[in-house]
């Protein structure tokens, strides 16, 4: 195993995936690419707002983009510390969760993809989950769900 | 394909839509559909159907030809703002036409046929008129198949068209009613907007929530829903999850209100002024206020007029609240924002358009002075000139019970009012204006005679029946053809805008509702809706509207 693709937003479930990826990276000497997926639904978050001018909506869009980048930056800083001694790379992509994960796995030519398990209660953050029936047929490599 | 390289969606849907519109226009003008349209009771709009179908279809064909010729060329401004927008505009227009003339009558017929099973008319309970159906169709489309790629650009015009609707509404107010309504709305909105904002901030303190979250939630719950959240989020530095939860909560609560308010309003026996005031105060989103008012009464725009005044007053509070929150949040964070960033950028410019039309109307630009005295009569077929569905029920019941003492002319006029829902000539005579108007005037004389005899004590009618007849007579007394045209355009703009806005409501945005914003939003929203209901029922009386 040479290349692990880890997808995480830093939630409790995903942290188990981070630990497993770190362990396997050490065991096999593999490179880890950390993927942050920006949910495409953010693009629709102005919803039924019709009162604001396009300037205000653009300001909001830019602010949201900045906040998402900031959150991803903080996550990557933490993982940079935790993955010391492992060759790591970072990737952020926007779109449908399942499509983006499969696309990233193909792009980095990953040997395995590691992700967190389905949680009964979602951690604070954007509420969205992978749909297995959409994800599985697309995957170009094995998918490991960290227990 | 070459069009992929320049980002142009396929031209086929534009050809298909244009074809459908033109075929529809031809079928209507040839008379093939008259039987069906008469069954649906929308035959009175045949002229408008033809105009919209031929104009829309023609525009679609021209657009498709121009797009076809430019498929390989890079997108210019004309492409982006016109050619790529028109397919989406035609898509919403087709939906609006389909909903207004086919879906709504079908729903009414099905609802009526279910009365023996259910015991009530479900479309009346759920207020399933063309406005509500339009929003529902928009929501279904966006959350099932998604907005078609060819229509994506045009759907964005819904926001602009909705603003145009509000601007046109400006031509329907008089100084007197705006002064009366304006004062009531300033007091009520001032109290409830500021009250809700401070109440949410207080709840945030009680539940020990971060200022960024309570700030963004207070604006959304207090002022105008998601719009206020969008305007305030960068000012109070809200976090991503806070924005998502708040928007989900506000959206969910707003949609719930949009459906619940008209039903509650009718059950409580509210009049147009009371419901408009309540919806304008208690419902969060401004478009949902318009939708609820039209759901309460889509025939007579009285409710919409009251609701929109409250709405506009509330929107004017938006820059004030942003300024307030910026000051409140800035104290802690030390950030400084310019007056332009906080107030000028947030000022809703379309309100200036509303005021401009109001002033033009007040100066008599659209309506000569004598028209205000009811000298101009308009008997043309129009949903706008009909009595309300509730009034129609009253009239139908009176007809069934029979009114003793009516002479032949009065009885004929009364029967025709029940049949046509308005004072008008015969459908067969619609092309002969002179005969059509003469018949209508005769019917109006019959109804006026009934009213005169009731007043003189010769006839006995219930107050509801008398009021319904008075309303029918009043509906045909118009200020000017320009105002009538502006009103019709406005109604269509609202229908169009609300369908497009429904398409912006996504399941994923709604699914974000949760966390403390849901708890605090639920408490403050319910408190505002309940308190404003009590205030309206006890303190807001009817206002004379033209």
XYZ file of C-alpha atoms in Angstrom:
693
model
C 0.000 0.000 0.000
C 1.585 3.231 -1.171
C -1.110 5.878 -1.080
C -3.951 6.415 1.392
C -6.728 8.917 0.773
C -8.207 10.102 4.056
C -11.403 12.119 4.020
C -12.146 14.005 7.225
C -13.875 17.089 8.612
C -12.436 16.474 12.058
C -15.685 15.212 13.598
C -15.508 12.474 16.292
C -16.316 9.724 13.769
C -13.761 11.042 11.304
C -11.092 11.207 14.008
C -11.201 7.410 14.170
C -10.467 7.388 10.453
C -7.571 9.800 11.039
C -6.093 7.439 13.685
C -6.422 4.421 11.397
C -4.851 6.263 8.446
C -1.947 7.347 10.661
C -1.421 3.813 11.911
C -1.464 2.308 8.392
C 0.765 5.066 7.034
C 3.368 4.193 9.660
C 2.929 0.416 9.168
C 3.187 0.466 5.359
C 5.234 3.614 4.858
C 2.404 5.018 2.737
C 1.765 8.587 1.721
C -1.490 10.153 3.003
C -3.575 12.656 1.083
C -6.064 14.433 3.269
C -9.258 15.393 1.485
C -11.632 18.118 2.682
C -14.914 18.190 0.841
C -16.799 21.457 0.613
C -20.472 20.623 0.321
C -21.965 22.000 -2.865
C -25.154 22.817 -0.952
C -23.365 25.903 0.396
C -23.987 27.395 -3.014
C -27.730 27.363 -2.321
C -27.531 28.739 1.194
C -28.939 32.134 0.282
C -32.134 30.117 -0.342
C -35.218 32.269 -0.682
C -33.457 35.551 -0.006
C -34.735 38.032 -2.546
C -34.419 41.324 -0.692
C -30.673 41.757 -0.725
C -28.731 43.254 -3.557
C -26.264 41.086 -5.476
C -23.471 42.977 -3.653
C -24.759 41.772 -0.283
C -25.192 38.219 -1.577
C -21.671 38.271 -3.036
C -20.322 39.572 0.281
C -22.088 36.708 2.037
C -20.727 34.187 -0.481
C -17.189 35.487 -0.077
C -17.550 35.456 3.710
C -18.814 31.843 3.717
C -15.966 30.792 1.396
C -13.489 32.505 3.741
C -14.955 30.819 6.813
C -14.871 27.391 5.170
C -11.218 27.945 4.150
C -10.437 29.025 7.704
C -12.026 25.877 9.170
C -10.201 23.669 6.678
C -6.949 25.506 7.443
C -7.347 24.823 11.173
C -8.033 21.141 10.477
C -5.009 20.838 8.223
C -2.770 22.550 10.830
C -3.836 20.020 13.431
C -3.306 17.076 11.089
C 0.095 18.431 10.023
C 1.142 18.184 13.695
C -0.404 14.756 14.249
C 0.966 13.212 11.041
C 4.577 14.215 11.669
C 6.940 11.664 10.129
C 4.417 10.734 7.461
C 4.453 12.099 3.930
C 1.205 14.031 3.628
C -0.566 16.105 1.055
C -3.774 18.161 1.240
C -6.641 18.460 -1.147
C -9.925 20.361 -0.976
C -12.729 19.958 -3.461
C -16.299 21.175 -3.774
C -19.262 19.159 -5.037
C -21.470 16.178 -4.198
C -19.815 14.168 -1.417
C -19.810 10.813 -3.218
C -18.740 12.171 -6.605
C -15.920 14.219 -5.122
C -14.531 11.356 -3.045
C -14.472 8.951 -6.007
C -13.000 11.624 -8.254
C -10.255 12.433 -5.722
C -9.409 8.733 -5.296
C -8.932 8.471 -9.053
C -7.008 11.724 -9.216
C -4.399 10.794 -6.583
C -4.413 7.127 -7.650
C -5.178 6.022 -4.098
C -4.711 2.393 -3.029
C -7.288 2.738 -0.297
C -9.760 5.349 0.921
C -10.387 5.685 4.661
C -13.400 7.460 6.104
C -15.284 7.654 9.399
C -18.224 5.440 10.292
C -21.889 6.499 10.225
C -22.678 8.173 13.552
C -25.977 8.004 15.347
C -25.682 11.641 16.288
C -24.047 14.077 13.924
C -21.359 16.390 15.238
C -21.911 20.144 14.877
C -21.272 21.286 11.352
C -22.881 20.938 7.961
C -25.368 18.081 8.199
C -24.783 15.732 5.318
C -23.861 12.072 4.970
C -22.412 9.808 2.333
C -24.959 7.647 0.573
C -23.527 4.173 0.094
C -25.565 3.383 -2.984
C -24.229 6.496 -4.679
C -20.655 6.083 -3.448
C -19.879 2.381 -3.785
C -20.411 1.958 -7.524
C -18.093 4.888 -8.201
C -15.111 3.876 -6.058
C -11.969 2.996 -8.028
C -10.234 1.385 -4.989
C -11.109 -0.315 -1.680
C -13.003 1.779 0.830
C -12.336 1.307 4.532
C -14.764 2.591 7.128
C -12.949 3.129 10.437
C -14.936 1.542 13.279
C -19.885 19.118 -28.497
C -18.877 22.621 -29.308
C -21.387 24.187 -26.949
C -19.740 22.483 -23.993
C -16.603 24.506 -24.504
C -18.430 27.803 -24.114
C -20.774 26.623 -21.361
C -24.049 26.806 -23.270
C -26.778 24.305 -22.330
C -28.484 22.414 -25.135
C -30.951 24.301 -27.340
C -33.512 21.482 -27.577
C -35.549 22.437 -24.460
C -35.968 25.990 -25.806
C -37.320 24.633 -29.107
C -39.668 22.256 -27.277
C -41.006 24.942 -24.911
C -41.525 27.409 -27.756
C -43.346 24.720 -29.727
C -45.600 23.873 -26.808
C -46.455 27.533 -26.200
C -47.209 28.185 -29.864
C -49.334 25.020 -30.128
C -51.222 26.024 -27.007
C -51.823 29.489 -28.459
C -53.093 28.008 -31.722
C -55.378 25.528 -29.951
C -56.841 28.280 -27.781
C -57.375 30.702 -30.650
C -58.928 27.992 -32.835
C -61.506 27.290 -30.121
C -60.577 23.620 -29.742
C -59.863 24.080 -26.045
C -62.836 26.335 -25.250
C -64.926 23.422 -23.926
C -62.161 22.263 -21.607
C -61.374 25.813 -20.500
C -65.062 26.418 -19.786
C -65.176 23.244 -17.691
C -62.165 24.542 -15.795
C -63.895 27.941 -15.503
C -60.857 29.744 -16.882
C -62.397 30.552 -20.280
C -62.587 34.209 -19.324
C -58.800 34.425 -19.648
C -58.719 33.201 -23.252
C -57.406 36.519 -24.601
C -54.566 36.559 -22.099
C -53.774 32.902 -22.813
C -53.413 33.652 -26.516
C -51.250 36.731 -25.904
C -48.902 35.032 -23.453
C -48.615 31.858 -25.527
C -47.833 33.650 -28.777
C -45.495 36.222 -27.207
C -43.673 33.540 -25.165
C -43.527 31.083 -28.059
C -42.338 33.741 -30.509
C -39.692 34.950 -28.105
C -38.589 31.355 -27.577
C -38.211 30.713 -31.312
C -36.170 33.902 -31.821
C -34.004 32.998 -28.810
C -33.470 29.441 -30.047
C -32.439 30.674 -33.500
C -30.014 33.233 -32.051
C -28.569 30.698 -29.620
C -28.128 28.163 -32.385
C -26.177 30.666 -34.452
C -23.897 31.484 -31.522
C -23.270 27.974 -30.186
C -19.579 27.961 -31.087
C -18.878 31.526 -30.008
C -17.728 32.607 -26.548
C -20.368 33.981 -24.180
C -20.759 37.756 -24.299
C -22.908 40.032 -22.150
C -25.865 39.685 -24.521
C -25.621 35.906 -24.220
C -25.337 35.868 -20.438
C -28.024 38.441 -19.665
C -30.483 37.750 -22.498
C -30.069 34.607 -24.591
C -29.130 32.288 -21.725
C -31.766 33.808 -19.437
C -34.831 33.618 -21.687
C -35.156 29.776 -21.670
C -35.457 29.854 -17.867
C -37.923 32.741 -18.023
C -40.073 30.753 -20.466
C -39.788 27.719 -18.210
C -41.226 29.590 -15.212
C -43.790 31.372 -17.369
C -44.997 28.023 -18.762
C -45.226 26.646 -15.242
C -47.142 29.726 -14.066
C -49.588 29.426 -16.961
C -50.019 25.693 -16.423
C -50.581 26.107 -12.701
C -52.980 29.035 -12.976
C -55.145 27.711 -15.777
C -54.924 23.942 -15.406
C -53.453 22.754 -12.106
C -55.480 25.082 -9.853
C -58.865 24.284 -11.493
C -58.030 20.570 -11.404
C -57.164 20.759 -7.715
C -60.426 22.633 -7.015
C -62.458 20.055 -8.964
C -60.763 17.128 -7.243
C -61.145 18.794 -3.875
C -64.868 19.360 -4.509
C -65.344 15.751 -5.600
C -63.743 14.588 -2.357
C -66.272 16.469 -0.202
C -68.547 13.408 0.263
C -65.546 11.472 1.611
C -63.766 14.154 3.617
C -66.680 16.376 4.491
C -64.799 19.548 3.582
C -63.010 21.117 0.635
C -59.368 20.275 1.136
C -58.140 23.033 -1.195
C -59.841 25.624 0.997
C -58.342 24.246 4.193
C -54.837 24.097 2.700
C -55.333 27.276 0.647
C -54.205 25.518 -2.508
C -54.518 28.404 -4.947
C -52.115 29.113 -7.807
C -49.641 30.941 -5.570
C -49.252 28.136 -3.039
C -49.285 25.515 -5.790
C -46.563 27.468 -7.604
C -44.295 27.459 -4.574
C -44.948 23.752 -3.976
C -44.177 22.932 -7.624
C -40.956 24.985 -7.379
C -39.882 23.132 -4.235
C -40.707 19.738 -5.766
C -38.763 20.474 -8.957
C -35.622 21.639 -7.200
C -35.616 18.740 -4.735
C -36.406 15.944 -7.174
C -35.050 16.407 -10.697
C -33.292 19.644 -9.821
C -33.558 22.876 -11.781
C -32.925 21.944 -15.428
C -29.579 23.191 -16.676
C -31.132 25.213 -19.484
C -33.360 27.075 -16.988
C -30.787 27.719 -14.251
C -29.837 31.179 -15.479
C -33.436 32.318 -16.017
C -34.665 31.082 -12.638
C -32.446 33.690 -11.004
C -34.674 36.393 -12.501
C -37.378 35.416 -9.969
C -35.827 37.689 -7.321
C -35.854 40.654 -9.665
C -39.403 39.943 -10.853
C -40.646 39.692 -7.266
C -39.178 43.112 -6.558
C -40.917 44.404 -9.683
C -44.186 43.077 -8.243
C -43.686 45.076 -5.048
C -42.757 48.183 -7.053
C -45.954 47.908 -9.126
C -47.970 47.485 -5.950
C -46.954 51.063 -5.121
C -49.439 52.302 -7.725
C -52.349 50.859 -5.742
C -52.129 52.921 -2.558
C -53.706 56.230 -1.777
C -52.148 58.788 0.569
C -54.885 58.193 3.129
C -54.514 54.431 3.371
C -50.740 54.533 3.254
C -50.770 57.079 6.079
C -53.150 54.945 8.164
C -51.488 51.626 7.439
C -48.028 53.143 7.660
C -48.560 54.385 11.202
C -49.979 51.046 12.392
C -47.168 49.142 10.693
C -44.392 51.328 12.099
C -45.667 50.780 15.638
C -46.267 47.071 15.249
C -43.178 46.241 13.242
C -41.025 48.481 15.415
C -42.221 46.696 18.515
C -42.050 43.156 17.161
C -38.816 43.490 15.155
C -36.888 45.095 17.966
C -38.675 42.930 20.534
C -37.728 39.699 18.764
C -34.133 40.809 18.195
C -33.686 41.652 21.883
C -35.593 38.518 22.963
C -33.255 36.257 20.939
C -30.209 38.080 22.307
C -31.655 37.564 25.792
C -32.271 33.854 25.093
C -28.683 33.568 23.884
C -27.504 34.927 27.193
C -29.778 32.560 29.162
C -28.638 29.510 27.173
C -25.010 30.739 27.165
C -24.683 30.751 23.398
C -21.996 32.612 21.415
C -22.730 36.157 20.301
C -22.062 35.317 16.681
C -24.856 32.753 16.707
C -27.411 34.817 18.625
C -26.592 37.816 16.449
C -27.285 36.072 13.183
C -30.375 34.309 14.577
C -31.840 37.479 16.072
C -31.654 39.262 12.726
C -33.273 36.340 10.894
C -36.068 35.816 13.411
C -36.658 39.524 13.967
C -36.437 41.140 10.571
C -36.885 39.221 7.355
C -35.695 35.634 7.567
C -32.850 34.309 5.465
C -32.361 37.726 3.838
C -31.469 39.266 7.188
C -29.183 36.333 8.004
C -27.384 36.789 4.696
C -26.980 40.499 5.393
C -25.860 40.093 9.004
C -23.666 36.964 8.983
C -20.477 38.734 7.856
C -21.161 41.585 10.317
C -21.433 39.362 13.405
C -18.759 36.921 12.135
C -21.024 33.877 12.322
C -19.424 30.447 12.012
C -20.360 28.075 9.177
C -22.376 25.708 11.364
C -24.193 28.648 12.989
C -25.165 30.025 9.601
C -26.324 26.612 8.358
C -28.405 25.892 11.482
C -29.906 29.366 11.515
C -30.828 29.340 7.834
C -32.356 25.847 8.149
C -34.376 26.884 11.185
C -35.631 30.120 9.640
C -36.484 28.461 6.366
C -38.403 25.631 8.053
C -40.279 27.943 10.402
C -41.095 30.340 7.565
C -42.534 27.622 5.326
C -44.596 26.280 8.206
C -45.992 29.777 8.830
C -46.715 30.318 5.157
C -49.073 27.325 5.150
C -50.458 27.671 8.674
C -51.181 31.425 8.791
C -53.914 31.599 6.089
C -55.783 28.636 7.599
C -55.560 30.038 11.135
C -56.521 33.485 9.846
C -59.658 32.131 8.199
C -60.588 30.020 11.225
C -60.197 33.088 13.440
C -62.390 35.111 11.070
C -59.762 37.760 10.377
C -60.548 40.474 7.851
C -58.099 41.517 5.112
C -56.476 44.249 7.204
C -56.036 42.031 10.218
C -54.580 39.133 8.266
C -52.237 41.380 6.269
C -51.016 42.956 9.503
C -50.534 39.596 11.189
C -48.760 37.966 8.236
C -46.597 41.048 7.711
C -45.526 40.947 11.343
C -45.411 37.244 12.239
C -44.085 35.545 9.099
C -40.331 35.785 8.765
C -39.579 35.894 5.079
C -40.932 38.766 2.992
C -41.780 36.575 0.009
C -43.622 34.201 2.314
C -45.676 37.163 3.551
C -46.744 37.860 -0.024
C -47.489 34.172 -0.574
C -49.552 33.892 2.635
C -51.520 37.052 1.796
C -52.281 35.770 -1.692
C -53.148 32.365 -0.233
C -55.557 34.094 2.177
C -57.104 35.960 -0.702
C -55.735 35.888 -4.243
C -58.774 37.469 -5.832
C -58.918 40.740 -3.956
C -55.467 42.260 -3.446
C -56.576 44.073 -0.278
C -54.794 41.569 1.970
C -51.633 41.769 -0.111
C -51.663 45.563 0.089
C -51.798 45.518 3.878
C -49.254 42.696 4.193
C -46.780 44.423 1.901
C -46.898 47.701 3.801
C -45.968 45.846 6.965
C -43.397 43.948 5.013
C -41.801 47.047 3.539
C -41.728 48.721 6.928
C -39.917 45.655 8.252
C -37.437 45.639 5.394
C -36.662 49.278 6.156
C -35.640 48.126 9.602
C -32.972 45.852 8.134
C -30.185 48.459 7.887
C -31.122 49.651 11.401
C -30.788 46.141 12.813
C -27.512 45.543 10.954
C -26.202 48.792 12.425
C -27.409 47.777 15.873
C -25.827 44.337 15.662
C -22.598 45.732 14.214
C -22.340 48.112 17.173
C -23.251 45.380 19.655
C -20.833 42.869 18.146
C -18.130 45.439 17.396
C -17.914 46.420 21.063
C -16.659 42.966 21.888
C -14.585 42.184 18.813
C -13.186 45.672 18.266
C -14.050 45.582 14.556
C -15.154 48.764 12.838
C -17.438 48.888 9.870
C -18.157 51.897 7.697
C -21.606 53.483 7.428
C -21.629 52.458 3.764
C -20.929 48.796 4.545
C -23.559 48.605 7.242
C -26.400 50.845 6.100
C -26.104 51.977 2.472
C -25.133 48.567 1.058
C -27.988 46.930 2.930
C -30.681 49.408 1.896
C -33.251 47.684 -0.322
C -33.220 49.921 -3.396
C -36.428 48.501 -4.872
C -38.376 50.247 -2.124
C -37.465 53.531 -3.806
C -39.234 52.166 -6.889
C -42.292 51.367 -4.789
C -42.316 54.908 -3.391
C -41.803 56.396 -6.857
C -44.860 54.583 -8.221
C -46.851 55.569 -5.163
C -45.996 59.254 -5.681
C -46.710 59.045 -9.414
C -50.037 57.418 -8.623
C -50.817 60.088 -6.023
C -50.080 62.804 -8.581
C -52.666 61.214 -10.893
C -50.185 59.922 -13.485
C -51.979 56.584 -13.815
C -55.455 57.570 -12.853
C -57.353 60.798 -13.664
C -59.064 62.362 -10.660
C -62.632 61.540 -11.742
C -61.796 57.841 -11.944
C -61.451 57.783 -8.197
C -65.132 58.612 -8.019
C -66.037 55.371 -9.749
C -66.936 56.899 -13.112
C -64.897 54.372 -14.996
C -66.377 50.902 -15.157
C -64.463 47.848 -16.257
C -66.523 44.758 -16.984
C -63.761 42.765 -18.661
C -63.260 39.175 -17.578
C -60.625 39.024 -14.927
C -60.043 37.058 -11.781
C -59.235 40.341 -10.092
C -62.802 41.609 -10.551
C -64.387 38.505 -9.048
C -65.923 38.251 -5.603
C -63.888 36.286 -3.081
C -64.414 32.512 -2.720
C -65.976 33.081 0.713
C -68.392 35.658 -0.699
C -69.268 33.288 -3.510
C -70.212 30.605 -1.001
C -72.479 33.098 0.790
C -74.137 34.054 -2.505
C -74.567 30.431 -3.573
C -76.223 29.571 -0.271
C -78.552 32.556 -0.614
C -79.439 31.477 -4.142
C -80.220 27.952 -2.964
C -82.386 29.252 -0.130
C -84.053 31.741 -2.469
C -84.501 35.481 -1.943
C -88.168 36.443 -1.780
C -89.240 39.715 -3.372
C -86.696 39.998 -6.193
C -88.029 41.181 -9.539
C -87.016 39.488 -12.782
C -84.128 41.856 -13.564
C -82.743 41.600 -10.037
C -83.068 37.810 -9.990
C -81.287 37.514 -13.366
C -78.481 39.796 -12.184
C -78.127 37.858 -8.969
C -78.106 34.488 -10.755
C -75.499 35.697 -13.202
C -73.308 36.984 -10.382
C -73.328 33.497 -8.858
C -72.657 31.928 -12.254
C -69.840 34.243 -13.366
C -68.467 35.219 -9.945
C -68.392 38.838 -11.163
C -70.420 41.422 -13.005
C -69.782 40.871 -16.688
C -71.499 40.393 -20.019
C -72.055 37.056 -21.717
C -69.015 35.012 -22.692
C -70.350 34.597 -26.243
C -70.509 38.402 -26.659
C -66.974 39.053 -25.443
C -65.757 40.171 -28.874
C -68.596 42.685 -29.225
C -67.643 45.206 -26.570
C -70.812 47.275 -26.916
C -73.220 44.350 -26.392
C -70.983 42.842 -23.701
C -70.844 46.107 -21.708
C -74.562 46.781 -22.155
C -75.472 43.379 -20.670
C -73.040 43.916 -17.808
C -74.471 47.385 -17.056
C -77.950 45.913 -17.001
C -76.795 43.308 -14.465
C -75.089 45.978 -12.411
C -78.306 48.001 -12.355
C -80.122 44.889 -11.116
C -77.682 44.440 -8.262
C -77.697 48.136 -7.386
C -81.467 47.949 -7.309
C -81.264 45.088 -4.789
C -78.909 47.144 -2.614
C -81.149 50.199 -2.819
C -84.228 48.192 -1.832
C -82.367 46.566 1.058
C -81.366 50.026 2.253
C -84.947 51.250 1.930
C -86.251 48.285 3.903
C -88.183 46.801 0.981
C -86.011 43.671 0.868
C -84.427 41.652 3.640
C -80.954 40.232 3.060
C -78.302 39.083 5.480
C -75.361 41.422 6.076
C -73.004 38.896 4.409
C -75.038 38.734 1.193
C -75.385 42.523 1.073
C -71.661 42.921 1.627
C -70.830 40.416 -1.126
C -73.075 42.230 -3.626
C -71.565 45.578 -2.630
C -68.101 44.140 -3.179
C -69.053 42.788 -6.605
C -70.300 46.247 -7.615
C -67.187 47.902 -6.226
C -64.878 45.537 -8.063
C -65.912 46.854 -11.474
C -65.412 50.485 -10.539
C -61.864 51.043 -11.656
C -59.453 53.889 -11.356
C -57.895 53.590 -14.776
C -56.955 51.018 -17.357
C -53.288 51.724 -16.601
C -53.779 50.846 -12.925
C -55.743 47.739 -13.891
C -52.942 46.653 -16.241
C -50.310 47.371 -13.606
C -52.280 45.300 -11.074
C -52.597 42.354 -13.449
C -48.870 42.516 -14.235
C -48.172 42.662 -10.501
C -50.196 39.511 -9.803
C -48.336 37.669 -12.550
C -44.997 38.992 -11.300
C -45.787 37.621 -7.838
C -46.864 34.248 -9.266
C -43.705 34.075 -11.391
C -41.410 35.268 -8.601
C -42.818 32.869 -6.024
C -42.455 29.834 -8.319
C -38.822 30.815 -8.904
C -38.292 31.390 -5.214
C -39.761 27.972 -4.413
C -37.000 26.587 -6.613
C -34.411 28.111 -4.265
C -35.705 26.144 -1.270
C -33.601 23.021 -1.075
C -34.066 19.978 1.121
C -30.446 20.173 2.225
C -30.869 23.744 3.448
C -33.986 22.732 5.405
C -32.179 19.694 6.826
C -29.644 22.001 8.478
C -32.245 23.104 11.043
C -31.097 22.037 14.456
C -28.991 22.787 17.498
C -29.602 25.797 19.694
C -30.797 27.941 16.779
C -33.764 25.570 16.431
C -34.616 25.831 20.134
C -34.192 29.595 20.321
C -35.746 30.192 16.904
C -38.749 28.035 17.817
C -39.342 29.908 21.069
C -38.925 33.405 19.619
C -40.837 32.656 16.393
C -43.804 31.179 18.232
C -43.786 34.046 20.711
C -43.803 36.622 17.906
C -46.543 34.849 15.914
C -48.772 34.410 18.984
C -48.301 37.884 20.417
C -48.792 39.601 17.078
C -51.958 37.528 16.560
C -53.371 38.768 19.866
C -52.388 42.374 19.168
C -53.921 42.269 15.683
C -57.174 40.698 16.857
C -57.646 43.221 19.629
C -56.195 46.442 18.263
C -56.140 46.406 14.460
C -59.413 47.275 12.834
C -60.383 47.418 9.197
C -58.960 50.262 7.121
C -60.803 51.754 4.169
C -58.972 50.575 1.088
C -59.608 51.512 -2.530
